[in-house]
mmCIF file with all atom_site columns, C-alpha atoms in Angstrom:
data_model
loop_
_atom_site.group_PDB
_atom_site.id
_atom_site.type_symbol
_atom_site.label_atom_id
_atom_site.label_alt_id
_atom_site.label_comp_id
_atom_site.label_asym_id
_atom_site.label_entity_id
_atom_site.label_seq_id
_atom_site.pdbx_PDB_ins_code
_atom_site.Cartn_x
_atom_site.Cartn_y
_atom_site.Cartn_z
_atom_site.occupancy
_atom_site.B_iso_or_equiv
_atom_site.pdbx_formal_charge
_atom_site.auth_seq_id
_atom_site.auth_comp_id
_atom_site.auth_asym_id
_atom_site.auth_atom_id
_atom_site.pdbx_PDB_model_num
ATOM 1   C CA . UNK Y 1 1   ? 155.935 -19.676 -217.224 1.00 39.00 ? 186 UNK Y CA 1
ATOM 2   C CA . UNK Y 1 2   ? 155.454 -16.576 -215.082 1.00 40.00 ? 187 UNK Y CA 1
ATOM 3   C CA . UNK Y 1 3   ? 155.090 -13.121 -216.553 1.00 43.00 ? 188 UNK Y CA 1
ATOM 4   C CA . UNK Y 1 4   ? 156.858 -10.293 -214.705 1.00 42.00 ? 189 UNK Y CA 1
ATOM 5   C CA . UNK Y 1 5   ? 154.929 -7.105  -214.054 1.00 43.00 ? 190 UNK Y CA 1
ATOM 6   C CA . UNK Y 1 6   ? 156.607 -3.752  -214.400 1.00 41.00 ? 191 UNK Y CA 1
ATOM 7   C CA . UNK Y 1 7   ? 156.154 -1.406  -211.446 1.00 40.00 ? 192 UNK Y CA 1
ATOM 8   C CA . UNK Y 1 8   ? 153.383 1.181   -211.559 1.00 40.00 ? 193 UNK Y CA 1
ATOM 9   C CA . UNK Y 1 9   ? 154.367 4.796   -211.941 1.00 36.00 ? 194 UNK Y CA 1
ATOM 10  C CA . UNK Y 1 10  ? 151.372 6.052   -209.932 1.00 42.00 ? 195 UNK Y CA 1
ATOM 11  C CA . UNK Y 1 11  ? 152.467 8.185   -206.962 1.00 40.00 ? 196 UNK Y CA 1
ATOM 12  C CA . UNK Y 1 12  ? 149.236 7.308   -205.168 1.00 46.00 ? 197 UNK Y CA 1
ATOM 13  C CA . UNK Y 1 13  ? 150.274 3.763   -204.370 1.00 49.00 ? 198 UNK Y CA 1
ATOM 14  C CA . UNK Y 1 14  ? 153.629 3.216   -202.642 1.00 49.00 ? 199 UNK Y CA 1
ATOM 15  C CA . UNK Y 1 15  ? 154.722 -0.392  -202.953 1.00 52.00 ? 200 UNK Y CA 1
ATOM 16  C CA . UNK Y 1 16  ? 155.880 -2.278  -199.851 1.00 56.00 ? 201 UNK Y CA 1
ATOM 17  C CA . UNK Y 1 17  ? 159.416 -3.651  -200.122 1.00 59.00 ? 202 UNK Y CA 1
ATOM 18  C CA . UNK Y 1 18  ? 160.450 -7.265  -200.582 1.00 82.00 ? 203 UNK Y CA 1
ATOM 19  C CA . UNK Y 1 19  ? 157.574 -8.244  -202.890 1.00 93.00 ? 204 UNK Y CA 1
ATOM 20  C CA . UNK Y 1 20  ? 157.822 -9.820  -206.327 1.00 95.00 ? 205 UNK Y CA 1
ATOM 21  C CA . UNK Y 1 21  ? 155.027 -9.126  -208.819 1.00 96.00 ? 206 UNK Y CA 1
ATOM 22  C CA . UNK Y 1 22  ? 153.898 -11.445 -211.612 1.00 95.00 ? 207 UNK Y CA 1
ATOM 23  C CA . UNK Y 1 23  ? 150.761 -12.581 -213.375 1.00 97.00 ? 208 UNK Y CA 1
ATOM 24  C CA . UNK Y 1 24  ? 149.169 -15.664 -211.885 1.00 98.00 ? 209 UNK Y CA 1
ATOM 25  C CA . UNK Y 1 25  ? 148.999 -18.771 -214.072 1.00 97.00 ? 210 UNK Y CA 1
ATOM 26  C CA . UNK Y 1 26  ? 146.537 -21.719 -214.069 1.00 98.00 ? 211 UNK Y CA 1
ATOM 27  C CA . UNK Y 1 27  ? 148.945 -23.637 -211.825 1.00 97.00 ? 212 UNK Y CA 1
ATOM 28  C CA . UNK Y 1 28  ? 148.428 -20.948 -209.146 1.00 98.00 ? 213 UNK Y CA 1
ATOM 29  C CA . UNK Y 1 29  ? 144.703 -21.714 -208.745 1.00 98.00 ? 214 UNK Y CA 1
ATOM 30  C CA . UNK Y 1 30  ? 144.986 -23.472 -205.378 1.00 98.00 ? 215 UNK Y CA 1
ATOM 31  C CA . UNK Y 1 31  ? 147.114 -20.669 -203.955 1.00 98.00 ? 216 UNK Y CA 1
ATOM 32  C CA . UNK Y 1 32  ? 144.738 -18.012 -205.286 1.00 98.00 ? 217 UNK Y CA 1
ATOM 33  C CA . UNK Y 1 33  ? 141.672 -19.764 -203.880 1.00 98.00 ? 218 UNK Y CA 1
ATOM 34  C CA . UNK Y 1 34  ? 143.267 -20.116 -200.437 1.00 97.00 ? 219 UNK Y CA 1
ATOM 35  C CA . UNK Y 1 35  ? 144.007 -16.384 -200.312 1.00 97.00 ? 220 UNK Y CA 1
ATOM 36  C CA . UNK Y 1 36  ? 140.513 -15.533 -201.595 1.00 97.00 ? 221 UNK Y CA 1
ATOM 37  C CA . UNK Y 1 37  ? 138.865 -17.570 -198.807 1.00 95.00 ? 222 UNK Y CA 1
ATOM 38  C CA . UNK Y 1 38  ? 141.270 -16.170 -196.217 1.00 94.00 ? 223 UNK Y CA 1
ATOM 39  C CA . UNK Y 1 39  ? 140.493 -12.590 -197.253 1.00 93.00 ? 224 UNK Y CA 1
ATOM 40  C CA . UNK Y 1 40  ? 136.755 -13.178 -196.737 1.00 91.00 ? 225 UNK Y CA 1
ATOM 41  C CA . UNK Y 1 41  ? 137.108 -14.230 -193.101 1.00 88.00 ? 226 UNK Y CA 1
ATOM 42  C CA . UNK Y 1 42  ? 135.020 -11.946 -190.909 1.00 82.00 ? 227 UNK Y CA 1
ATOM 43  C CA . UNK Y 1 43  ? 133.435 -10.139 -193.874 1.00 82.00 ? 228 UNK Y CA 1
ATOM 44  C CA . UNK Y 1 44  ? 129.652 -10.011 -194.161 1.00 80.00 ? 229 UNK Y CA 1
ATOM 45  C CA . UNK Y 1 45  ? 128.169 -11.800 -197.179 1.00 75.00 ? 230 UNK Y CA 1
ATOM 46  C CA . UNK Y 1 46  ? 126.441 -8.619  -198.359 1.00 79.00 ? 231 UNK Y CA 1
ATOM 47  C CA . UNK Y 1 47  ? 129.745 -6.705  -198.323 1.00 83.00 ? 232 UNK Y CA 1
ATOM 48  C CA . UNK Y 1 48  ? 132.084 -8.931  -200.353 1.00 87.00 ? 233 UNK Y CA 1
ATOM 49  C CA . UNK Y 1 49  ? 131.029 -11.561 -202.880 1.00 86.00 ? 234 UNK Y CA 1
ATOM 50  C CA . UNK Y 1 50  ? 132.530 -15.016 -202.479 1.00 90.00 ? 235 UNK Y CA 1
ATOM 51  C CA . UNK Y 1 51  ? 133.662 -16.394 -205.832 1.00 93.00 ? 236 UNK Y CA 1
ATOM 52  C CA . UNK Y 1 52  ? 133.494 -20.011 -206.934 1.00 94.00 ? 237 UNK Y CA 1
ATOM 53  C CA . UNK Y 1 53  ? 136.583 -22.051 -207.728 1.00 96.00 ? 238 UNK Y CA 1
ATOM 54  C CA . UNK Y 1 54  ? 135.330 -22.370 -211.309 1.00 97.00 ? 239 UNK Y CA 1
ATOM 55  C CA . UNK Y 1 55  ? 135.172 -18.574 -211.690 1.00 96.00 ? 240 UNK Y CA 1
ATOM 56  C CA . UNK Y 1 56  ? 138.694 -18.151 -210.310 1.00 97.00 ? 241 UNK Y CA 1
ATOM 57  C CA . UNK Y 1 57  ? 139.922 -20.855 -212.699 1.00 97.00 ? 242 UNK Y CA 1
ATOM 58  C CA . UNK Y 1 58  ? 138.265 -19.132 -215.665 1.00 97.00 ? 243 UNK Y CA 1
ATOM 59  C CA . UNK Y 1 59  ? 140.162 -15.926 -214.891 1.00 97.00 ? 244 UNK Y CA 1
ATOM 60  C CA . UNK Y 1 60  ? 143.469 -17.765 -214.924 1.00 97.00 ? 245 UNK Y CA 1
ATOM 61  C CA . UNK Y 1 61  ? 142.516 -19.527 -218.165 1.00 97.00 ? 246 UNK Y CA 1
ATOM 62  C CA . UNK Y 1 62  ? 141.997 -16.364 -220.201 1.00 94.00 ? 247 UNK Y CA 1
ATOM 63  C CA . UNK Y 1 63  ? 138.980 -14.371 -218.993 1.00 95.00 ? 248 UNK Y CA 1
ATOM 64  C CA . UNK Y 1 64  ? 141.306 -11.833 -217.427 1.00 95.00 ? 249 UNK Y CA 1
ATOM 65  C CA . UNK Y 1 65  ? 144.652 -11.105 -215.855 1.00 96.00 ? 250 UNK Y CA 1
ATOM 66  C CA . UNK Y 1 66  ? 145.404 -11.670 -212.200 1.00 98.00 ? 251 UNK Y CA 1
ATOM 67  C CA . UNK Y 1 67  ? 148.281 -9.628  -210.820 1.00 97.00 ? 252 UNK Y CA 1
ATOM 68  C CA . UNK Y 1 68  ? 149.918 -11.218 -207.786 1.00 97.00 ? 253 UNK Y CA 1
ATOM 69  C CA . UNK Y 1 69  ? 152.347 -10.021 -205.125 1.00 97.00 ? 254 UNK Y CA 1
ATOM 70  C CA . UNK Y 1 70  ? 154.622 -12.654 -203.641 1.00 96.00 ? 255 UNK Y CA 1
ATOM 71  C CA . UNK Y 1 71  ? 156.744 -12.680 -200.498 1.00 94.00 ? 256 UNK Y CA 1
ATOM 72  C CA . UNK Y 1 72  ? 159.069 -15.548 -201.225 1.00 92.00 ? 257 UNK Y CA 1
ATOM 73  C CA . UNK Y 1 73  ? 156.786 -18.497 -202.092 1.00 91.00 ? 258 UNK Y CA 1
ATOM 74  C CA . UNK Y 1 74  ? 153.728 -16.957 -200.412 1.00 95.00 ? 259 UNK Y CA 1
ATOM 75  C CA . UNK Y 1 75  ? 151.038 -15.130 -202.384 1.00 97.00 ? 260 UNK Y CA 1
ATOM 76  C CA . UNK Y 1 76  ? 150.125 -12.150 -200.176 1.00 96.00 ? 261 UNK Y CA 1
ATOM 77  C CA . UNK Y 1 77  ? 147.894 -10.134 -202.542 1.00 97.00 ? 262 UNK Y CA 1
ATOM 78  C CA . UNK Y 1 78  ? 146.245 -10.320 -205.925 1.00 98.00 ? 263 UNK Y CA 1
ATOM 79  C CA . UNK Y 1 79  ? 144.002 -8.162  -208.099 1.00 97.00 ? 264 UNK Y CA 1
ATOM 80  C CA . UNK Y 1 80  ? 141.826 -9.167  -211.052 1.00 98.00 ? 265 UNK Y CA 1
ATOM 81  C CA . UNK Y 1 81  ? 141.539 -7.257  -214.333 1.00 98.00 ? 266 UNK Y CA 1
ATOM 82  C CA . UNK Y 1 82  ? 138.688 -8.945  -216.230 1.00 97.00 ? 267 UNK Y CA 1
ATOM 83  C CA . UNK Y 1 83  ? 138.037 -8.263  -219.908 1.00 95.00 ? 268 UNK Y CA 1
ATOM 84  C CA . UNK Y 1 84  ? 135.733 -11.182 -220.806 1.00 95.00 ? 269 UNK Y CA 1
ATOM 85  C CA . UNK Y 1 85  ? 132.448 -9.974  -219.284 1.00 93.00 ? 270 UNK Y CA 1
ATOM 86  C CA . UNK Y 1 86  ? 128.937 -11.366 -219.091 1.00 89.00 ? 271 UNK Y CA 1
ATOM 87  C CA . UNK Y 1 87  ? 126.249 -9.217  -220.779 1.00 88.00 ? 272 UNK Y CA 1
ATOM 88  C CA . UNK Y 1 88  ? 124.759 -8.284  -217.389 1.00 87.00 ? 273 UNK Y CA 1
ATOM 89  C CA . UNK Y 1 89  ? 128.141 -6.928  -216.290 1.00 89.00 ? 274 UNK Y CA 1
ATOM 90  C CA . UNK Y 1 90  ? 128.412 -4.517  -219.225 1.00 92.00 ? 275 UNK Y CA 1
ATOM 91  C CA . UNK Y 1 91  ? 128.619 -0.993  -217.693 1.00 93.00 ? 276 UNK Y CA 1
ATOM 92  C CA . UNK Y 1 92  ? 128.340 0.914   -220.971 1.00 93.00 ? 277 UNK Y CA 1
ATOM 93  C CA . UNK Y 1 93  ? 124.550 1.471   -220.826 1.00 90.00 ? 278 UNK Y CA 1
ATOM 94  C CA . UNK Y 1 94  ? 124.926 3.000   -217.344 1.00 86.00 ? 279 UNK Y CA 1
ATOM 95  C CA . UNK Y 1 95  ? 127.835 5.188   -218.423 1.00 90.00 ? 280 UNK Y CA 1
ATOM 96  C CA . UNK Y 1 96  ? 126.407 6.408   -221.729 1.00 90.00 ? 281 UNK Y CA 1
ATOM 97  C CA . UNK Y 1 97  ? 129.193 4.764   -223.714 1.00 92.00 ? 282 UNK Y CA 1
ATOM 98  C CA . UNK Y 1 98  ? 128.990 3.344   -227.232 1.00 93.00 ? 283 UNK Y CA 1
ATOM 99  C CA . UNK Y 1 99  ? 128.847 -0.417  -227.517 1.00 92.00 ? 284 UNK Y CA 1
ATOM 100 C CA . UNK Y 1 100 ? 132.275 -0.582  -229.162 1.00 92.00 ? 285 UNK Y CA 1
ATOM 101 C CA . UNK Y 1 101 ? 134.116 1.319   -226.430 1.00 93.00 ? 286 UNK Y CA 1
ATOM 102 C CA . UNK Y 1 102 ? 136.612 -1.049  -224.740 1.00 95.00 ? 287 UNK Y CA 1
ATOM 103 C CA . UNK Y 1 103 ? 135.931 -1.717  -221.072 1.00 96.00 ? 288 UNK Y CA 1
ATOM 104 C CA . UNK Y 1 104 ? 137.541 -3.853  -218.370 1.00 97.00 ? 289 UNK Y CA 1
ATOM 105 C CA . UNK Y 1 105 ? 136.554 -4.649  -214.807 1.00 97.00 ? 290 UNK Y CA 1
ATOM 106 C CA . UNK Y 1 106 ? 138.586 -4.531  -211.627 1.00 97.00 ? 291 UNK Y CA 1
ATOM 107 C CA . UNK Y 1 107 ? 136.847 -7.701  -210.537 1.00 94.00 ? 292 UNK Y CA 1
ATOM 108 C CA . UNK Y 1 108 ? 138.095 -8.285  -207.041 1.00 91.00 ? 293 UNK Y CA 1
ATOM 109 C CA . UNK Y 1 109 ? 141.237 -8.199  -204.980 1.00 95.00 ? 294 UNK Y CA 1
ATOM 110 C CA . UNK Y 1 110 ? 142.550 -9.913  -201.884 1.00 96.00 ? 295 UNK Y CA 1
ATOM 111 C CA . UNK Y 1 111 ? 145.243 -9.085  -199.349 1.00 96.00 ? 296 UNK Y CA 1
ATOM 112 C CA . UNK Y 1 112 ? 146.490 -11.491 -196.685 1.00 95.00 ? 297 UNK Y CA 1
ATOM 113 C CA . UNK Y 1 113 ? 145.527 -10.282 -193.176 1.00 93.00 ? 298 UNK Y CA 1
ATOM 114 C CA . UNK Y 1 114 ? 149.168 -9.980  -192.084 1.00 92.00 ? 299 UNK Y CA 1
ATOM 115 C CA . UNK Y 1 115 ? 149.874 -7.650  -195.041 1.00 94.00 ? 300 UNK Y CA 1
ATOM 116 C CA . UNK Y 1 116 ? 146.987 -5.233  -194.589 1.00 91.00 ? 301 UNK Y CA 1
ATOM 117 C CA . UNK Y 1 117 ? 147.676 -1.595  -193.834 1.00 90.00 ? 302 UNK Y CA 1
ATOM 118 C CA . UNK Y 1 118 ? 150.567 -1.354  -196.323 1.00 90.00 ? 303 UNK Y CA 1
ATOM 119 C CA . UNK Y 1 119 ? 148.754 0.320   -199.253 1.00 90.00 ? 304 UNK Y CA 1
ATOM 120 C CA . UNK Y 1 120 ? 148.494 -2.944  -201.170 1.00 95.00 ? 305 UNK Y CA 1
ATOM 121 C CA . UNK Y 1 121 ? 144.864 -2.403  -202.198 1.00 95.00 ? 306 UNK Y CA 1
ATOM 122 C CA . UNK Y 1 122 ? 145.741 0.938   -203.759 1.00 95.00 ? 307 UNK Y CA 1
ATOM 123 C CA . UNK Y 1 123 ? 148.873 -0.548  -205.322 1.00 95.00 ? 308 UNK Y CA 1
ATOM 124 C CA . UNK Y 1 124 ? 146.747 -3.286  -206.908 1.00 97.00 ? 309 UNK Y CA 1
ATOM 125 C CA . UNK Y 1 125 ? 144.381 -0.687  -208.376 1.00 97.00 ? 310 UNK Y CA 1
ATOM 126 C CA . UNK Y 1 126 ? 147.259 1.343   -209.821 1.00 96.00 ? 311 UNK Y CA 1
ATOM 127 C CA . UNK Y 1 127 ? 148.956 -1.694  -211.336 1.00 96.00 ? 312 UNK Y CA 1
ATOM 128 C CA . UNK Y 1 128 ? 145.761 -2.919  -212.982 1.00 97.00 ? 313 UNK Y CA 1
ATOM 129 C CA . UNK Y 1 129 ? 145.143 0.550   -214.403 1.00 96.00 ? 314 UNK Y CA 1
ATOM 130 C CA . UNK Y 1 130 ? 148.650 0.472   -215.875 1.00 95.00 ? 315 UNK Y CA 1
ATOM 131 C CA . UNK Y 1 131 ? 148.054 -2.987  -217.413 1.00 94.00 ? 316 UNK Y CA 1
ATOM 132 C CA . UNK Y 1 132 ? 144.702 -2.143  -219.036 1.00 95.00 ? 317 UNK Y CA 1
ATOM 133 C CA . UNK Y 1 133 ? 144.267 -1.548  -222.751 1.00 93.00 ? 318 UNK Y CA 1
ATOM 134 C CA . UNK Y 1 134 ? 145.075 2.100   -223.539 1.00 93.00 ? 319 UNK Y CA 1
ATOM 135 C CA . UNK Y 1 135 ? 141.909 4.166   -223.640 1.00 92.00 ? 320 UNK Y CA 1
ATOM 136 C CA . UNK Y 1 136 ? 139.743 1.506   -222.006 1.00 95.00 ? 321 UNK Y CA 1
ATOM 137 C CA . UNK Y 1 137 ? 137.116 2.541   -219.482 1.00 97.00 ? 322 UNK Y CA 1
ATOM 138 C CA . UNK Y 1 138 ? 137.733 0.704   -216.216 1.00 97.00 ? 323 UNK Y CA 1
ATOM 139 C CA . UNK Y 1 139 ? 134.999 -0.048  -213.722 1.00 97.00 ? 324 UNK Y CA 1
ATOM 140 C CA . UNK Y 1 140 ? 134.473 -1.772  -210.408 1.00 97.00 ? 325 UNK Y CA 1
ATOM 141 C CA . UNK Y 1 141 ? 131.712 -2.393  -207.902 1.00 95.00 ? 326 UNK Y CA 1
ATOM 142 C CA . UNK Y 1 142 ? 131.856 -1.870  -204.144 1.00 95.00 ? 327 UNK Y CA 1
ATOM 143 C CA . UNK Y 1 143 ? 129.358 -2.173  -201.331 1.00 94.00 ? 328 UNK Y CA 1
ATOM 144 C CA . UNK Y 1 144 ? 128.540 1.202   -199.713 1.00 95.00 ? 329 UNK Y CA 1
ATOM 145 C CA . UNK Y 1 145 ? 129.595 -0.162  -196.329 1.00 91.00 ? 330 UNK Y CA 1
ATOM 146 C CA . UNK Y 1 146 ? 132.903 -1.447  -197.732 1.00 92.00 ? 331 UNK Y CA 1
ATOM 147 C CA . UNK Y 1 147 ? 134.370 2.029   -197.360 1.00 93.00 ? 332 UNK Y CA 1
ATOM 148 C CA . UNK Y 1 148 ? 138.012 0.955   -197.704 1.00 92.00 ? 333 UNK Y CA 1
ATOM 149 C CA . UNK Y 1 149 ? 137.296 -0.397  -201.190 1.00 94.00 ? 334 UNK Y CA 1
ATOM 150 C CA . UNK Y 1 150 ? 135.561 2.627   -202.690 1.00 96.00 ? 335 UNK Y CA 1
ATOM 151 C CA . UNK Y 1 151 ? 137.775 5.124   -200.840 1.00 96.00 ? 336 UNK Y CA 1
ATOM 152 C CA . UNK Y 1 152 ? 140.803 3.553   -202.548 1.00 96.00 ? 337 UNK Y CA 1
ATOM 153 C CA . UNK Y 1 153 ? 139.089 3.608   -205.939 1.00 97.00 ? 338 UNK Y CA 1
ATOM 154 C CA . UNK Y 1 154 ? 138.130 7.281   -205.540 1.00 96.00 ? 339 UNK Y CA 1
ATOM 155 C CA . UNK Y 1 155 ? 141.725 8.092   -204.576 1.00 95.00 ? 340 UNK Y CA 1
ATOM 156 C CA . UNK Y 1 156 ? 142.895 6.509   -207.846 1.00 95.00 ? 341 UNK Y CA 1
ATOM 157 C CA . UNK Y 1 157 ? 140.625 8.640   -210.012 1.00 94.00 ? 342 UNK Y CA 1
ATOM 158 C CA . UNK Y 1 158 ? 137.446 6.561   -210.164 1.00 97.00 ? 343 UNK Y CA 1
ATOM 159 C CA . UNK Y 1 159 ? 134.019 8.133   -209.612 1.00 96.00 ? 344 UNK Y CA 1
ATOM 160 C CA . UNK Y 1 160 ? 130.774 6.607   -208.373 1.00 97.00 ? 345 UNK Y CA 1
ATOM 161 C CA . UNK Y 1 161 ? 128.409 6.654   -211.362 1.00 96.00 ? 346 UNK Y CA 1
ATOM 162 C CA . UNK Y 1 162 ? 125.472 4.539   -210.232 1.00 96.00 ? 347 UNK Y CA 1
ATOM 163 C CA . UNK Y 1 163 ? 124.001 2.630   -207.304 1.00 95.00 ? 348 UNK Y CA 1
ATOM 164 C CA . UNK Y 1 164 ? 122.739 -0.797  -208.291 1.00 93.00 ? 349 UNK Y CA 1
ATOM 165 C CA . UNK Y 1 165 ? 121.343 -3.865  -206.555 1.00 91.00 ? 350 UNK Y CA 1
ATOM 166 C CA . UNK Y 1 166 ? 123.031 -7.063  -207.662 1.00 84.00 ? 351 UNK Y CA 1
ATOM 167 C CA . UNK Y 1 167 ? 124.525 -10.359 -206.440 1.00 79.00 ? 352 UNK Y CA 1
ATOM 168 C CA . UNK Y 1 168 ? 121.192 -11.357 -204.914 1.00 80.00 ? 353 UNK Y CA 1
ATOM 169 C CA . UNK Y 1 169 ? 119.879 -7.857  -204.226 1.00 85.00 ? 354 UNK Y CA 1
ATOM 170 C CA . UNK Y 1 170 ? 122.844 -6.294  -202.405 1.00 91.00 ? 355 UNK Y CA 1
ATOM 171 C CA . UNK Y 1 171 ? 123.639 -2.597  -202.840 1.00 94.00 ? 356 UNK Y CA 1
ATOM 172 C CA . UNK Y 1 172 ? 126.713 -1.852  -204.947 1.00 95.00 ? 357 UNK Y CA 1
ATOM 173 C CA . UNK Y 1 173 ? 128.294 1.338   -206.176 1.00 96.00 ? 358 UNK Y CA 1
ATOM 174 C CA . UNK Y 1 174 ? 129.333 1.266   -209.831 1.00 96.00 ? 359 UNK Y CA 1
ATOM 175 C CA . UNK Y 1 175 ? 132.615 3.170   -210.066 1.00 97.00 ? 360 UNK Y CA 1
ATOM 176 C CA . UNK Y 1 176 ? 134.276 4.044   -213.339 1.00 97.00 ? 361 UNK Y CA 1
ATOM 177 C CA . UNK Y 1 177 ? 137.454 5.628   -214.643 1.00 96.00 ? 362 UNK Y CA 1
ATOM 178 C CA . UNK Y 1 178 ? 137.329 7.039   -218.153 1.00 94.00 ? 363 UNK Y CA 1
ATOM 179 C CA . UNK Y 1 179 ? 140.752 8.323   -219.291 1.00 90.00 ? 364 UNK Y CA 1
ATOM 180 C CA . UNK Y 1 180 ? 139.024 10.416  -221.979 1.00 85.00 ? 365 UNK Y CA 1
ATOM 181 C CA . UNK Y 1 181 ? 136.694 12.230  -219.573 1.00 80.00 ? 366 UNK Y CA 1
ATOM 182 C CA . UNK Y 1 182 ? 137.470 15.256  -217.448 1.00 69.00 ? 367 UNK Y CA 1
ATOM 183 C CA . UNK Y 1 183 ? 137.214 14.768  -213.705 1.00 65.00 ? 368 UNK Y CA 1
ATOM 184 C CA . UNK Y 1 184 ? 134.901 16.976  -211.656 1.00 64.00 ? 369 UNK Y CA 1
ATOM 185 C CA . UNK Y 1 185 ? 136.637 20.305  -211.130 1.00 60.00 ? 370 UNK Y CA 1
ATOM 186 C CA . UNK Y 1 186 ? 137.123 21.949  -207.721 1.00 61.00 ? 371 UNK Y CA 1
ATOM 187 C CA . UNK Y 1 187 ? 134.175 24.302  -208.284 1.00 57.00 ? 372 UNK Y CA 1
ATOM 188 C CA . UNK Y 1 188 ? 131.777 21.446  -209.021 1.00 57.00 ? 373 UNK Y CA 1
ATOM 189 C CA . UNK Y 1 189 ? 133.097 19.384  -206.130 1.00 61.00 ? 374 UNK Y CA 1
ATOM 190 C CA . UNK Y 1 190 ? 132.728 22.352  -203.770 1.00 68.00 ? 375 UNK Y CA 1
ATOM 191 C CA . UNK Y 1 191 ? 129.126 22.876  -204.851 1.00 76.00 ? 376 UNK Y CA 1
ATOM 192 C CA . UNK Y 1 192 ? 128.217 19.251  -204.217 1.00 90.00 ? 377 UNK Y CA 1
ATOM 193 C CA . UNK Y 1 193 ? 126.483 17.447  -201.406 1.00 93.00 ? 378 UNK Y CA 1
ATOM 194 C CA . UNK Y 1 194 ? 127.467 14.954  -198.737 1.00 95.00 ? 379 UNK Y CA 1
ATOM 195 C CA . UNK Y 1 195 ? 124.864 12.179  -198.611 1.00 96.00 ? 380 UNK Y CA 1
ATOM 196 C CA . UNK Y 1 196 ? 125.106 9.537   -195.872 1.00 94.00 ? 381 UNK Y CA 1
ATOM 197 C CA . UNK Y 1 197 ? 125.065 5.844   -196.682 1.00 90.00 ? 382 UNK Y CA 1
ATOM 198 C CA . UNK Y 1 198 ? 121.923 5.613   -194.547 1.00 91.00 ? 383 UNK Y CA 1
ATOM 199 C CA . UNK Y 1 199 ? 120.115 7.473   -197.360 1.00 96.00 ? 384 UNK Y CA 1
ATOM 200 C CA . UNK Y 1 200 ? 120.875 5.235   -200.326 1.00 96.00 ? 385 UNK Y CA 1
ATOM 201 C CA . UNK Y 1 201 ? 117.638 6.165   -202.156 1.00 96.00 ? 386 UNK Y CA 1
ATOM 202 C CA . UNK Y 1 202 ? 118.776 9.809   -202.292 1.00 97.00 ? 387 UNK Y CA 1
ATOM 203 C CA . UNK Y 1 203 ? 122.245 8.791   -203.495 1.00 97.00 ? 388 UNK Y CA 1
ATOM 204 C CA . UNK Y 1 204 ? 120.654 6.619   -206.161 1.00 97.00 ? 389 UNK Y CA 1
ATOM 205 C CA . UNK Y 1 205 ? 118.345 9.405   -207.343 1.00 97.00 ? 390 UNK Y CA 1
ATOM 206 C CA . UNK Y 1 206 ? 121.182 11.929  -207.626 1.00 96.00 ? 391 UNK Y CA 1
ATOM 207 C CA . UNK Y 1 207 ? 123.428 9.472   -209.458 1.00 96.00 ? 392 UNK Y CA 1
ATOM 208 C CA . UNK Y 1 208 ? 120.600 8.674   -211.862 1.00 94.00 ? 393 UNK Y CA 1
ATOM 209 C CA . UNK Y 1 209 ? 120.265 12.419  -212.512 1.00 94.00 ? 394 UNK Y CA 1
ATOM 210 C CA . UNK Y 1 210 ? 123.916 12.644  -213.558 1.00 93.00 ? 395 UNK Y CA 1
ATOM 211 C CA . UNK Y 1 211 ? 125.636 13.510  -210.295 1.00 95.00 ? 396 UNK Y CA 1
ATOM 212 C CA . UNK Y 1 212 ? 128.899 11.709  -209.524 1.00 94.00 ? 397 UNK Y CA 1
ATOM 213 C CA . UNK Y 1 213 ? 130.433 10.516  -206.299 1.00 96.00 ? 398 UNK Y CA 1
ATOM 214 C CA . UNK Y 1 214 ? 133.883 12.098  -206.324 1.00 94.00 ? 399 UNK Y CA 1
ATOM 215 C CA . UNK Y 1 215 ? 135.164 11.856  -202.738 1.00 94.00 ? 400 UNK Y CA 1
ATOM 216 C CA . UNK Y 1 216 ? 134.370 10.526  -199.287 1.00 95.00 ? 401 UNK Y CA 1
ATOM 217 C CA . UNK Y 1 217 ? 131.998 12.810  -197.410 1.00 94.00 ? 402 UNK Y CA 1
ATOM 218 C CA . UNK Y 1 218 ? 132.794 14.721  -194.254 1.00 91.00 ? 403 UNK Y CA 1
ATOM 219 C CA . UNK Y 1 219 ? 131.072 12.164  -192.016 1.00 91.00 ? 404 UNK Y CA 1
ATOM 220 C CA . UNK Y 1 220 ? 131.935 8.484   -191.716 1.00 89.00 ? 405 UNK Y CA 1
ATOM 221 C CA . UNK Y 1 221 ? 130.497 6.429   -194.560 1.00 88.00 ? 406 UNK Y CA 1
ATOM 222 C CA . UNK Y 1 222 ? 129.052 9.384   -196.460 1.00 95.00 ? 407 UNK Y CA 1
ATOM 223 C CA . UNK Y 1 223 ? 129.671 10.087  -200.141 1.00 96.00 ? 408 UNK Y CA 1
ATOM 224 C CA . UNK Y 1 224 ? 130.363 13.521  -201.610 1.00 96.00 ? 409 UNK Y CA 1
ATOM 225 C CA . UNK Y 1 225 ? 128.481 13.954  -204.882 1.00 96.00 ? 410 UNK Y CA 1
ATOM 226 C CA . UNK Y 1 226 ? 129.227 16.644  -207.452 1.00 94.00 ? 411 UNK Y CA 1
ATOM 227 C CA . UNK Y 1 227 ? 126.505 17.911  -209.804 1.00 92.00 ? 412 UNK Y CA 1
ATOM 228 C CA . UNK Y 1 228 ? 126.767 17.303  -213.548 1.00 87.00 ? 413 UNK Y CA 1
ATOM 229 C CA . UNK Y 1 229 ? 128.493 20.040  -215.527 1.00 73.00 ? 414 UNK Y CA 1
ATOM 230 C CA . UNK Y 1 230 ? 125.965 22.824  -216.093 1.00 63.00 ? 415 UNK Y CA 1
ATOM 231 C CA . UNK Y 1 231 ? 123.599 21.355  -213.508 1.00 59.00 ? 416 UNK Y CA 1
ATOM 232 C CA . UNK Y 1 232 ? 122.360 23.012  -210.356 1.00 53.00 ? 417 UNK Y CA 1
ATOM 233 C CA . UNK Y 1 233 ? 123.656 22.008  -206.964 1.00 50.00 ? 418 UNK Y CA 1
#
């Protein structure tokens, strides 16, 4: 039985018309896998992680919620909100959070090629934020060269908190949204630095020192980092 999804109230993500939204069920596995493979076409392996059929099935069987957008009988987009995490996926040590703080992961999304350019990625982020447990810290990972992904997350209130190497040694930003934390104010953002993606070691060092990536930089692919409150720019 399908579960309808109420529309998001976020003004940042206009929803294209003529789409029906519902949670995917185990019976939708084949359809989900087809869209996942289709969305990876032309993407470099270091940019987007290909998921196994078993992992996709586990999400539909209770490890998370998968929000889907349908045009008639066709699944044209989906986004994963995962709450059953492996220990190595736990972001709380990186974020300075207590072990009992609830967290959930925006663990991947896909949009059919013919439906790209219609704000669906941002809509999927907003809808998953609305479906999450109240007060939960949400997080996601994105490759530095997958600018569309982390630009959309930043626009929805996430911040880059760390730069890690995972999935076989590939660079990934760790982005988080904590509803209980104050975002970087205009003064801090103005006193920050633009650091190009070609200088990942510098980005990593600043993030480790408490700086946060709060916006795209002024040059293509760069990240604007704001200093920690009370810190020097």
